[in-house]
Amino acid sequence: MTETLPMAGATANVNFAGLSKNDYRGAPSTLCQGCGHNSISNQIVTALYEMNVVPEDVVKFSGIGCSSKSPTYFLNRSFGFNSLHGRMPSIATGALFADHRLKGIGVSGDGDSASIGMGQFKHVMRRNVNMVYIVENNGVYGLTKGQFSATAEKGLSLKKQGENPYMPIDICMEALVSNATFVARSFAGNPKQVKELIKAALAHDGIALLDIISPCVTFNNQVNAFHSYAWGKDHEEPLQEISYIAPRSEIMLEREMAEGEVREVAMHDGSTVILKNLEKGYDTSSRIEALRVMEEAQSNKWMLTGLLYLDTSKPNLTSQYNLVDTPLNRLTEADLRPERSAIDKVNALMF
């Protein structure tokens, strides 16, 4: 992954990688005008541009659904793979084993991850694959005319679907209990927070889950719907004020945070997320506290946003294996073929 540098000193139109913002864009969006997914794509473009990431150092993944069209709309210079419904995690795992130097960005949806893909979702979380996993969560199946998804709230009434009788799945809770090392939630209508969380996720060494509530303006945007712009703006409860700071000396604050105090949480690569504690001395390193505040938010019908949980102590998936420095997909036949003496030695042991 190309080292990220501060923007100070870059020209007005070109970053330190020598690229303009247009170098991070993709094809024009074919999604509905006003779709929250488009806003998320724009913030991915801006975050990568400001972090001076070279597009060729990133590989994109998606499954099936409106959300999974999104990688077309950013990083047209990056390789991408649009997989089967719910199967994006296994494709990403294989690709990032093939070239462990790359950073993965996977874009999925509430149907793609919380329904047919839930099994693969939980395994990619527990294995700590080194990628950013974005769920563009709108509570409906937009490509098939707006049926309830697994994240739709109980009692939601849609014109052609009736009333939803089932309790919703909470994407962040599922990630947390599956031992994800970075769990955050945001709202597409809060672009600054979305951008800063994307930056923090990109700097994280391991799986970084971003559940972004992304309103469907066609099928699920009633004022009382939990995944709508109106409800989101009225009920969003940020946990902290987040700013991404480019790499510098690592600083860790050991003691418990007081109200209004600032804590800097260092990533493995030296990048830092500044957390401003607004209340309750929230500790992002505590899984129990993360579960507690999510349960509290759920019972009070709050949209809790921000960095919910962070663990920098666990190695990512590929670092646990004795891989050579050269990516596996770059090894030649000569690199892979054992010497004759080694083959004779194995044969002698077997026979």
mmCIF file of C-alpha atoms in Angstrom:
data_model
loop_
_atom_site.group_PDB
_atom_site.id
_atom_site.type_symbol
_atom_site.label_atom_id
_atom_site.label_comp_id
_atom_site.label_asym_id
_atom_site.label_seq_id
_atom_site.Cartn_x
_atom_site.Cartn_y
_atom_site.Cartn_z
ATOM 1 C CA MET A 1 0.000 0.000 0.000
ATOM 2 C CA THR A 2 1.418 3.374 -0.949
ATOM 3 C CA GLU A 3 2.366 5.437 2.110
ATOM 4 C CA THR A 4 -0.132 8.175 2.885
ATOM 5 C CA LEU A 5 1.116 11.710 3.351
ATOM 6 C CA PRO A 6 -0.530 14.933 4.538
ATOM 7 C CA MET A 7 -2.167 17.084 1.888
ATOM 8 C CA ALA A 8 -0.220 20.198 2.913
ATOM 9 C CA GLY A 9 2.176 21.108 0.124
ATOM 10 C CA ALA A 10 0.285 19.348 -2.649
ATOM 11 C CA THR A 11 -0.911 21.547 -5.476
ATOM 12 C CA ALA A 12 -4.509 22.655 -5.734
ATOM 13 C CA ASN A 13 -5.294 20.064 -8.415
ATOM 14 C CA VAL A 14 -2.795 17.252 -7.800
ATOM 15 C CA ASN A 15 -2.020 15.257 -4.647
ATOM 16 C CA PHE A 16 1.327 13.849 -3.512
ATOM 17 C CA ALA A 17 0.791 10.796 -5.714
ATOM 18 C CA GLY A 18 0.751 13.193 -8.680
ATOM 19 C CA LEU A 19 -2.916 12.456 -9.372
ATOM 20 C CA SER A 20 -5.961 14.645 -9.783
ATOM 21 C CA LYS A 21 -9.315 13.852 -8.214
ATOM 22 C CA ASN A 22 -10.568 12.705 -11.607
ATOM 23 C CA ASP A 23 -8.034 9.864 -11.463
ATOM 24 C CA TYR A 24 -10.102 8.395 -8.614
ATOM 25 C CA ARG A 25 -13.505 8.628 -10.271
ATOM 26 C CA GLY A 26 -15.347 5.924 -12.169
ATOM 27 C CA ALA A 27 -18.162 5.753 -14.689
ATOM 28 C CA PRO A 28 -21.267 7.976 -14.373
ATOM 29 C CA SER A 29 -23.790 6.540 -11.908
ATOM 30 C CA THR A 30 -26.887 4.770 -13.201
ATOM 31 C CA LEU A 31 -28.511 4.678 -9.749
ATOM 32 C CA CYS A 32 -31.574 6.781 -8.907
ATOM 33 C CA GLN A 33 -30.907 10.489 -8.487
ATOM 34 C CA GLY A 34 -30.511 11.235 -4.789
ATOM 35 C CA CYS A 35 -29.513 7.662 -3.868
ATOM 36 C CA GLY A 36 -27.309 7.580 -0.781
ATOM 37 C CA HIS A 37 -25.002 5.112 -2.526
ATOM 38 C CA ASN A 38 -23.808 7.870 -4.862
ATOM 39 C CA SER A 39 -22.835 10.042 -1.903
ATOM 40 C CA ILE A 40 -20.791 7.175 -0.444
ATOM 41 C CA SER A 41 -18.968 6.651 -3.746
ATOM 42 C CA ASN A 42 -18.104 10.348 -3.812
ATOM 43 C CA GLN A 43 -16.636 10.142 -0.310
ATOM 44 C CA ILE A 44 -14.562 7.090 -1.248
ATOM 45 C CA VAL A 45 -13.140 9.108 -4.153
ATOM 46 C CA THR A 46 -12.353 12.074 -1.892
ATOM 47 C CA ALA A 47 -10.845 9.958 0.901
ATOM 48 C CA LEU A 48 -8.479 8.081 -1.408
ATOM 49 C CA TYR A 49 -7.463 11.291 -3.171
ATOM 50 C CA GLU A 50 -6.701 13.064 0.111
ATOM 51 C CA MET A 51 -4.747 10.042 1.400
ATOM 52 C CA ASN A 52 -2.625 9.957 -1.777
ATOM 53 C CA VAL A 53 -3.425 6.297 -2.396
ATOM 54 C CA VAL A 54 -2.429 5.053 -5.855
ATOM 55 C CA PRO A 55 -5.547 3.472 -7.460
ATOM 56 C CA GLU A 56 -3.551 0.509 -8.769
ATOM 57 C CA ASP A 57 -2.762 -0.409 -5.137
ATOM 58 C CA VAL A 58 -6.463 -1.020 -4.453
ATOM 59 C CA VAL A 59 -8.707 -3.869 -5.598
ATOM 60 C CA LYS A 60 -12.524 -3.551 -5.528
ATOM 61 C CA PHE A 61 -15.115 -6.232 -4.777
ATOM 62 C CA SER A 62 -18.905 -6.447 -4.764
ATOM 63 C CA GLY A 63 -21.768 -8.910 -4.841
ATOM 64 C CA ILE A 64 -25.237 -8.317 -6.293
ATOM 65 C CA GLY A 65 -27.673 -5.425 -5.741
ATOM 66 C CA CYS A 66 -27.833 -1.644 -6.108
ATOM 67 C CA SER A 67 -24.922 -1.312 -3.690
ATOM 68 C CA SER A 68 -22.806 -3.743 -5.651
ATOM 69 C CA LYS A 69 -22.999 -1.501 -8.725
ATOM 70 C CA SER A 70 -21.169 1.187 -6.748
ATOM 71 C CA PRO A 71 -17.547 0.108 -7.466
ATOM 72 C CA THR A 72 -18.191 1.042 -11.095
ATOM 73 C CA TYR A 73 -18.518 4.654 -9.951
ATOM 74 C CA PHE A 74 -15.088 5.031 -8.318
ATOM 75 C CA LEU A 75 -11.462 4.032 -9.040
ATOM 76 C CA ASN A 76 -11.715 3.239 -12.744
ATOM 77 C CA ARG A 77 -7.949 2.536 -12.690
ATOM 78 C CA SER A 78 -8.323 -0.206 -10.064
ATOM 79 C CA PHE A 79 -9.064 -3.836 -10.794
ATOM 80 C CA GLY A 80 -12.526 -4.922 -9.665
ATOM 81 C CA PHE A 81 -14.506 -8.135 -9.350
ATOM 82 C CA ASN A 82 -18.303 -8.236 -9.241
ATOM 83 C CA SER A 83 -19.121 -11.636 -7.731
ATOM 84 C CA LEU A 84 -22.273 -13.652 -7.070
ATOM 85 C CA HIS A 85 -24.987 -12.690 -4.587
ATOM 86 C CA GLY A 86 -23.526 -12.933 -1.080
ATOM 87 C CA ARG A 87 -20.224 -14.409 -2.269
ATOM 88 C CA MET A 88 -18.048 -11.289 -2.260
ATOM 89 C CA PRO A 89 -16.138 -12.184 0.966
ATOM 90 C CA SER A 90 -14.689 -15.443 -0.390
ATOM 91 C CA ILE A 91 -13.668 -13.786 -3.669
ATOM 92 C CA ALA A 92 -11.982 -10.980 -1.709
ATOM 93 C CA THR A 93 -10.204 -13.436 0.594
ATOM 94 C CA GLY A 94 -8.738 -15.325 -2.363
ATOM 95 C CA ALA A 95 -7.692 -12.192 -4.233
ATOM 96 C CA LEU A 96 -5.984 -10.654 -1.210
ATOM 97 C CA PHE A 97 -4.112 -13.901 -0.607
ATOM 98 C CA ALA A 98 -2.955 -13.797 -4.235
ATOM 99 C CA ASP A 99 -1.536 -10.291 -3.753
ATOM 100 C CA HIS A 100 -1.147 -9.368 -0.088
ATOM 101 C CA ARG A 101 0.305 -5.948 -1.012
ATOM 102 C CA LEU A 102 -3.090 -4.670 -2.146
ATOM 103 C CA LYS A 103 -5.788 -3.047 -0.021
ATOM 104 C CA GLY A 104 -9.278 -4.365 -0.648
ATOM 105 C CA ILE A 105 -12.447 -2.282 -0.745
ATOM 106 C CA GLY A 106 -15.626 -4.328 -0.763
ATOM 107 C CA VAL A 107 -19.041 -2.731 -1.249
ATOM 108 C CA SER A 108 -22.066 -4.771 -0.300
ATOM 109 C CA GLY A 109 -25.656 -4.186 0.734
ATOM 110 C CA ASP A 110 -28.033 -5.246 3.467
ATOM 111 C CA GLY A 111 -29.490 -7.958 1.217
ATOM 112 C CA ASP A 112 -26.117 -9.080 -0.099
ATOM 113 C CA SER A 113 -24.546 -9.325 3.391
ATOM 114 C CA ALA A 114 -27.370 -9.706 5.917
ATOM 115 C CA SER A 115 -29.441 -12.275 4.008
ATOM 116 C CA ILE A 116 -27.893 -14.651 1.469
ATOM 117 C CA GLY A 117 -24.346 -13.590 2.378
ATOM 118 C CA MET A 118 -24.545 -13.706 6.179
ATOM 119 C CA GLY A 119 -22.470 -16.873 6.458
ATOM 120 C CA GLN A 120 -19.629 -15.488 4.384
ATOM 121 C CA PHE A 121 -19.942 -12.093 6.098
ATOM 122 C CA LYS A 122 -19.300 -13.600 9.532
ATOM 123 C CA HIS A 123 -16.290 -15.613 8.354
ATOM 124 C CA VAL A 124 -14.560 -12.687 6.638
ATOM 125 C CA MET A 125 -14.985 -10.758 9.897
ATOM 126 C CA ARG A 126 -13.490 -13.441 12.155
ATOM 127 C CA ARG A 127 -10.584 -14.085 9.764
ATOM 128 C CA ASN A 128 -9.606 -10.392 9.835
ATOM 129 C CA VAL A 129 -9.070 -10.100 6.073
ATOM 130 C CA ASN A 130 -7.209 -6.863 5.306
ATOM 131 C CA MET A 131 -9.994 -4.912 3.610
ATOM 132 C CA VAL A 132 -12.588 -2.189 4.027
ATOM 133 C CA TYR A 133 -16.054 -3.771 4.004
ATOM 134 C CA ILE A 134 -18.770 -1.172 3.326
ATOM 135 C CA VAL A 135 -22.430 -2.117 3.691
ATOM 136 C CA GLU A 136 -24.678 0.393 1.929
ATOM 137 C CA ASN A 137 -27.724 -0.263 4.088
ATOM 138 C CA ASN A 138 -31.164 0.898 2.895
ATOM 139 C CA GLY A 139 -33.476 -1.765 4.315
ATOM 140 C CA VAL A 140 -34.900 -2.845 0.947
ATOM 141 C CA TYR A 141 -34.104 -4.834 -2.191
ATOM 142 C CA GLY A 142 -34.000 -1.911 -4.602
ATOM 143 C CA LEU A 143 -33.221 -3.852 -7.780
ATOM 144 C CA THR A 144 -36.270 -6.091 -7.329
ATOM 145 C CA LYS A 145 -38.824 -3.379 -6.526
ATOM 146 C CA GLY A 146 -38.378 -2.775 -2.841
ATOM 147 C CA GLN A 147 -39.033 -5.916 -0.800
ATOM 148 C CA PHE A 148 -38.027 -5.796 2.885
ATOM 149 C CA SER A 149 -34.422 -6.731 3.566
ATOM 150 C CA ALA A 150 -33.126 -8.377 6.743
ATOM 151 C CA THR A 151 -32.234 -4.965 8.219
ATOM 152 C CA ALA A 152 -35.704 -3.440 7.762
ATOM 153 C CA GLU A 153 -37.296 -2.481 11.067
ATOM 154 C CA LYS A 154 -40.239 -4.450 12.435
ATOM 155 C CA GLY A 155 -43.525 -2.741 11.614
ATOM 156 C CA LEU A 156 -42.208 -0.903 8.546
ATOM 157 C CA SER A 157 -45.028 -0.539 6.036
ATOM 158 C CA LEU A 158 -44.233 -0.356 2.326
ATOM 159 C CA LYS A 159 -46.832 0.263 -0.365
ATOM 160 C CA LYS A 160 -46.426 -3.030 -2.206
ATOM 161 C CA GLN A 161 -45.075 -5.196 0.623
ATOM 162 C CA GLY A 162 -47.463 -4.685 3.525
ATOM 163 C CA GLU A 163 -46.034 -4.616 7.057
ATOM 164 C CA ASN A 164 -42.728 -6.212 8.028
ATOM 165 C CA PRO A 165 -43.321 -8.778 10.841
ATOM 166 C CA TYR A 166 -39.674 -9.574 11.598
ATOM 167 C CA MET A 167 -37.053 -8.096 13.920
ATOM 168 C CA PRO A 168 -34.106 -6.559 12.034
ATOM 169 C CA ILE A 169 -30.510 -7.734 11.890
ATOM 170 C CA ASP A 170 -27.986 -5.186 13.167
ATOM 171 C CA ILE A 171 -24.945 -5.319 10.864
ATOM 172 C CA CYS A 172 -22.601 -3.778 13.453
ATOM 173 C CA MET A 173 -23.671 -6.208 16.174
ATOM 174 C CA GLU A 174 -23.115 -9.137 13.819
ATOM 175 C CA ALA A 175 -19.629 -7.849 12.983
ATOM 176 C CA LEU A 176 -18.768 -7.299 16.630
ATOM 177 C CA VAL A 177 -19.828 -10.761 17.818
ATOM 178 C CA SER A 178 -17.920 -12.205 14.840
ATOM 179 C CA ASN A 179 -14.717 -10.623 16.232
ATOM 180 C CA ALA A 180 -14.253 -7.876 13.654
ATOM 181 C CA THR A 181 -11.407 -5.532 14.607
ATOM 182 C CA PHE A 182 -12.927 -2.263 13.332
ATOM 183 C CA VAL A 183 -16.675 -1.582 13.510
ATOM 184 C CA ALA A 184 -18.309 1.735 12.627
ATOM 185 C CA ARG A 185 -21.649 3.114 11.515
ATOM 186 C CA SER A 186 -22.437 6.276 9.614
ATOM 187 C CA PHE A 187 -25.198 7.959 7.625
ATOM 188 C CA ALA A 188 -24.905 8.866 3.932
ATOM 189 C CA GLY A 189 -26.439 12.247 4.754
ATOM 190 C CA ASN A 190 -23.386 13.053 6.916
ATOM 191 C CA PRO A 191 -20.627 13.125 4.256
ATOM 192 C CA LYS A 192 -17.867 14.507 6.500
ATOM 193 C CA GLN A 193 -18.216 11.681 8.985
ATOM 194 C CA VAL A 194 -18.456 9.122 6.167
ATOM 195 C CA LYS A 195 -15.214 10.405 4.633
ATOM 196 C CA GLU A 196 -13.274 10.428 7.904
ATOM 197 C CA LEU A 197 -14.425 6.923 8.810
ATOM 198 C CA ILE A 198 -13.423 5.671 5.347
ATOM 199 C CA LYS A 199 -9.948 7.149 5.895
ATOM 200 C CA ALA A 200 -9.646 5.465 9.288
ATOM 201 C CA ALA A 201 -10.875 2.177 7.800
ATOM 202 C CA LEU A 202 -8.315 2.349 4.989
ATOM 203 C CA ALA A 203 -5.527 2.898 7.538
ATOM 204 C CA HIS A 204 -6.627 -0.075 9.650
ATOM 205 C CA ASP A 205 -4.629 -3.289 9.287
ATOM 206 C CA GLY A 206 -7.391 -5.883 9.147
ATOM 207 C CA ILE A 207 -11.107 -6.014 8.494
ATOM 208 C CA ALA A 208 -12.866 -2.644 8.782
ATOM 209 C CA LEU A 209 -16.660 -2.825 8.725
ATOM 210 C CA LEU A 210 -18.593 0.344 7.852
ATOM 211 C CA ASP A 211 -22.369 0.046 8.084
ATOM 212 C CA ILE A 212 -23.609 3.162 6.276
ATOM 213 C CA ILE A 213 -27.333 3.904 6.360
ATOM 214 C CA SER A 214 -28.004 4.856 2.750
ATOM 215 C CA PRO A 215 -31.613 5.894 2.020
ATOM 216 C CA CYS A 216 -33.417 4.425 -0.971
ATOM 217 C CA VAL A 217 -35.228 7.438 -2.432
ATOM 218 C CA THR A 218 -37.464 5.240 -4.595
ATOM 219 C CA PHE A 219 -38.765 2.497 -2.298
ATOM 220 C CA ASN A 220 -37.952 3.380 1.329
ATOM 221 C CA ASN A 221 -37.835 7.106 2.046
ATOM 222 C CA GLN A 222 -40.966 7.758 4.100
ATOM 223 C CA VAL A 223 -40.349 10.210 6.939
ATOM 224 C CA ASN A 224 -40.944 7.489 9.556
ATOM 225 C CA ALA A 225 -38.719 4.842 7.935
ATOM 226 C CA PHE A 226 -35.509 4.178 9.879
ATOM 227 C CA HIS A 227 -33.466 4.133 6.649
ATOM 228 C CA SER A 228 -34.800 7.453 5.301
ATOM 229 C CA TYR A 229 -33.040 10.817 5.096
ATOM 230 C CA ALA A 230 -35.620 12.528 7.318
ATOM 231 C CA TRP A 231 -35.490 9.918 10.104
ATOM 232 C CA GLY A 232 -31.706 9.684 9.908
ATOM 233 C CA LYS A 233 -31.145 13.422 10.245
ATOM 234 C CA ASP A 234 -33.553 13.644 13.187
ATOM 235 C CA HIS A 235 -32.245 10.606 15.084
ATOM 236 C CA GLU A 236 -28.511 10.460 14.378
ATOM 237 C CA GLU A 237 -26.495 10.286 17.614
ATOM 238 C CA PRO A 238 -22.734 10.675 16.922
ATOM 239 C CA LEU A 239 -20.530 8.928 19.463
ATOM 240 C CA GLN A 240 -17.563 11.196 18.849
ATOM 241 C CA GLU A 241 -16.133 13.847 16.594
ATOM 242 C CA ILE A 242 -13.764 12.059 14.208
ATOM 243 C CA SER A 243 -10.840 13.428 12.234
ATOM 244 C CA TYR A 244 -8.236 11.387 10.369
ATOM 245 C CA ILE A 245 -4.622 12.416 10.943
ATOM 246 C CA ALA A 246 -1.922 11.319 8.493
ATOM 247 C CA PRO A 247 1.019 9.170 9.709
ATOM 248 C CA ARG A 248 3.245 10.573 12.455
ATOM 249 C CA SER A 249 4.622 9.519 15.837
ATOM 250 C CA GLU A 250 2.338 7.076 17.623
ATOM 251 C CA ILE A 251 0.630 8.436 20.736
ATOM 252 C CA MET A 252 -1.482 6.306 23.076
ATOM 253 C CA LEU A 253 -3.474 7.567 26.035
ATOM 254 C CA GLU A 254 -3.593 4.853 28.677
ATOM 255 C CA ARG A 255 -6.059 6.220 31.183
ATOM 256 C CA GLU A 256 -9.838 6.285 30.901
ATOM 257 C CA MET A 257 -11.179 9.279 29.022
ATOM 258 C CA ALA A 258 -13.011 12.063 30.843
ATOM 259 C CA GLU A 259 -15.880 14.034 29.347
ATOM 260 C CA GLY A 260 -14.662 16.304 26.576
ATOM 261 C CA GLU A 261 -11.216 14.688 26.521
ATOM 262 C CA VAL A 262 -9.456 13.787 23.261
ATOM 263 C CA ARG A 263 -7.949 10.328 22.735
ATOM 264 C CA GLU A 264 -5.653 9.405 19.850
ATOM 265 C CA VAL A 265 -5.870 5.753 18.776
ATOM 266 C CA ALA A 266 -2.877 4.697 16.670
ATOM 267 C CA MET A 267 -3.199 2.299 13.758
ATOM 268 C CA HIS A 268 -0.532 -0.286 12.878
ATOM 269 C CA ASP A 269 0.869 1.873 10.072
ATOM 270 C CA GLY A 270 1.267 4.901 12.350
ATOM 271 C CA SER A 271 -1.888 6.637 11.174
ATOM 272 C CA THR A 272 -4.054 8.062 13.927
ATOM 273 C CA VAL A 273 -7.748 8.572 14.534
ATOM 274 C CA ILE A 274 -8.590 11.401 16.927
ATOM 275 C CA LEU A 275 -11.595 10.593 19.113
ATOM 276 C CA LYS A 276 -13.287 13.405 20.993
ATOM 277 C CA ASN A 277 -15.315 12.035 23.849
ATOM 278 C CA LEU A 278 -18.672 13.752 24.001
ATOM 279 C CA GLU A 279 -20.188 11.782 26.869
ATOM 280 C CA LYS A 280 -19.880 8.762 29.142
ATOM 281 C CA GLY A 281 -16.140 8.310 28.557
ATOM 282 C CA TYR A 282 -16.842 5.969 25.655
ATOM 283 C CA ASP A 283 -14.002 3.479 25.132
ATOM 284 C CA THR A 284 -13.669 2.169 21.564
ATOM 285 C CA SER A 285 -11.399 -0.673 22.731
ATOM 286 C CA SER A 286 -14.175 -2.318 24.781
ATOM 287 C CA ARG A 287 -16.385 -4.853 22.997
ATOM 288 C CA ILE A 288 -18.721 -4.948 25.995
ATOM 289 C CA GLU A 289 -19.176 -1.182 25.910
ATOM 290 C CA ALA A 290 -19.812 -1.280 22.156
ATOM 291 C CA LEU A 291 -22.527 -3.902 22.597
ATOM 292 C CA ARG A 292 -24.042 -1.944 25.469
ATOM 293 C CA VAL A 293 -24.338 1.338 23.562
ATOM 294 C CA MET A 294 -25.745 -0.452 20.510
ATOM 295 C CA GLU A 295 -28.389 -2.168 22.644
ATOM 296 C CA GLU A 296 -29.215 1.174 24.258
ATOM 297 C CA ALA A 297 -29.495 2.881 20.868
ATOM 298 C CA GLN A 298 -31.695 0.101 19.526
ATOM 299 C CA SER A 299 -34.095 0.285 22.470
ATOM 300 C CA ASN A 300 -34.319 4.088 22.156
ATOM 301 C CA LYS A 301 -34.553 4.057 18.339
ATOM 302 C CA TRP A 302 -31.394 6.116 17.964
ATOM 303 C CA MET A 303 -29.109 5.919 14.955
ATOM 304 C CA LEU A 304 -25.792 5.598 16.745
ATOM 305 C CA THR A 305 -22.953 6.704 14.446
ATOM 306 C CA GLY A 306 -19.191 6.832 14.745
ATOM 307 C CA LEU A 307 -16.376 4.415 15.529
ATOM 308 C CA LEU A 308 -17.958 1.761 17.735
ATOM 309 C CA TYR A 309 -15.029 -0.621 18.217
ATOM 310 C CA LEU A 310 -11.324 -0.785 17.365
ATOM 311 C CA ASP A 311 -8.750 -3.502 18.059
ATOM 312 C CA THR A 312 -5.234 -3.023 16.659
ATOM 313 C CA SER A 313 -3.695 -6.018 18.425
ATOM 314 C CA LYS A 314 -4.759 -8.828 16.072
ATOM 315 C CA PRO A 315 -2.743 -9.676 12.940
ATOM 316 C CA ASN A 316 -4.556 -9.572 9.619
ATOM 317 C CA LEU A 317 -5.236 -12.838 7.797
ATOM 318 C CA THR A 318 -2.332 -13.020 5.357
ATOM 319 C CA SER A 319 0.283 -11.935 7.914
ATOM 320 C CA GLN A 320 -0.453 -15.141 9.857
ATOM 321 C CA TYR A 321 0.923 -17.225 6.995
ATOM 322 C CA ASN A 322 4.546 -17.573 5.955
ATOM 323 C CA LEU A 323 4.084 -15.847 2.604
ATOM 324 C CA VAL A 324 7.026 -14.713 0.521
ATOM 325 C CA ASP A 325 7.399 -11.007 -0.192
ATOM 326 C CA THR A 326 6.552 -11.476 -3.862
ATOM 327 C CA PRO A 327 2.766 -11.796 -4.326
ATOM 328 C CA LEU A 328 1.674 -15.356 -5.081
ATOM 329 C CA ASN A 329 0.166 -14.306 -8.403
ATOM 330 C CA ARG A 330 3.546 -12.909 -9.503
ATOM 331 C CA LEU A 331 5.555 -16.062 -8.826
ATOM 332 C CA THR A 332 6.949 -17.800 -11.903
ATOM 333 C CA GLU A 333 7.224 -21.514 -12.621
ATOM 334 C CA ALA A 334 10.894 -21.369 -11.652
ATOM 335 C CA ASP A 335 9.925 -19.865 -8.263
ATOM 336 C CA LEU A 336 7.368 -22.578 -7.570
ATOM 337 C CA ARG A 337 9.154 -25.697 -8.790
ATOM 338 C CA PRO A 338 11.218 -27.436 -6.052
ATOM 339 C CA GLU A 339 14.837 -28.315 -6.806
ATOM 340 C CA ARG A 340 15.481 -31.896 -7.937
ATOM 341 C CA SER A 341 17.376 -32.679 -4.735
ATOM 342 C CA ALA A 342 14.375 -31.601 -2.646
ATOM 343 C CA ILE A 343 12.030 -33.850 -4.670
ATOM 344 C CA ASP A 344 14.417 -36.810 -4.299
ATOM 345 C CA LYS A 345 14.550 -36.234 -0.547
ATOM 346 C CA VAL A 346 10.723 -36.245 -0.267
ATOM 347 C CA ASN A 347 10.451 -39.367 -2.398
ATOM 348 C CA ALA A 348 13.050 -41.116 -0.264
ATOM 349 C CA LEU A 349 11.043 -40.402 2.873
ATOM 350 C CA MET A 350 7.829 -41.683 1.289
ATOM 351 C CA PHE A 351 9.199 -44.877 -0.159
#
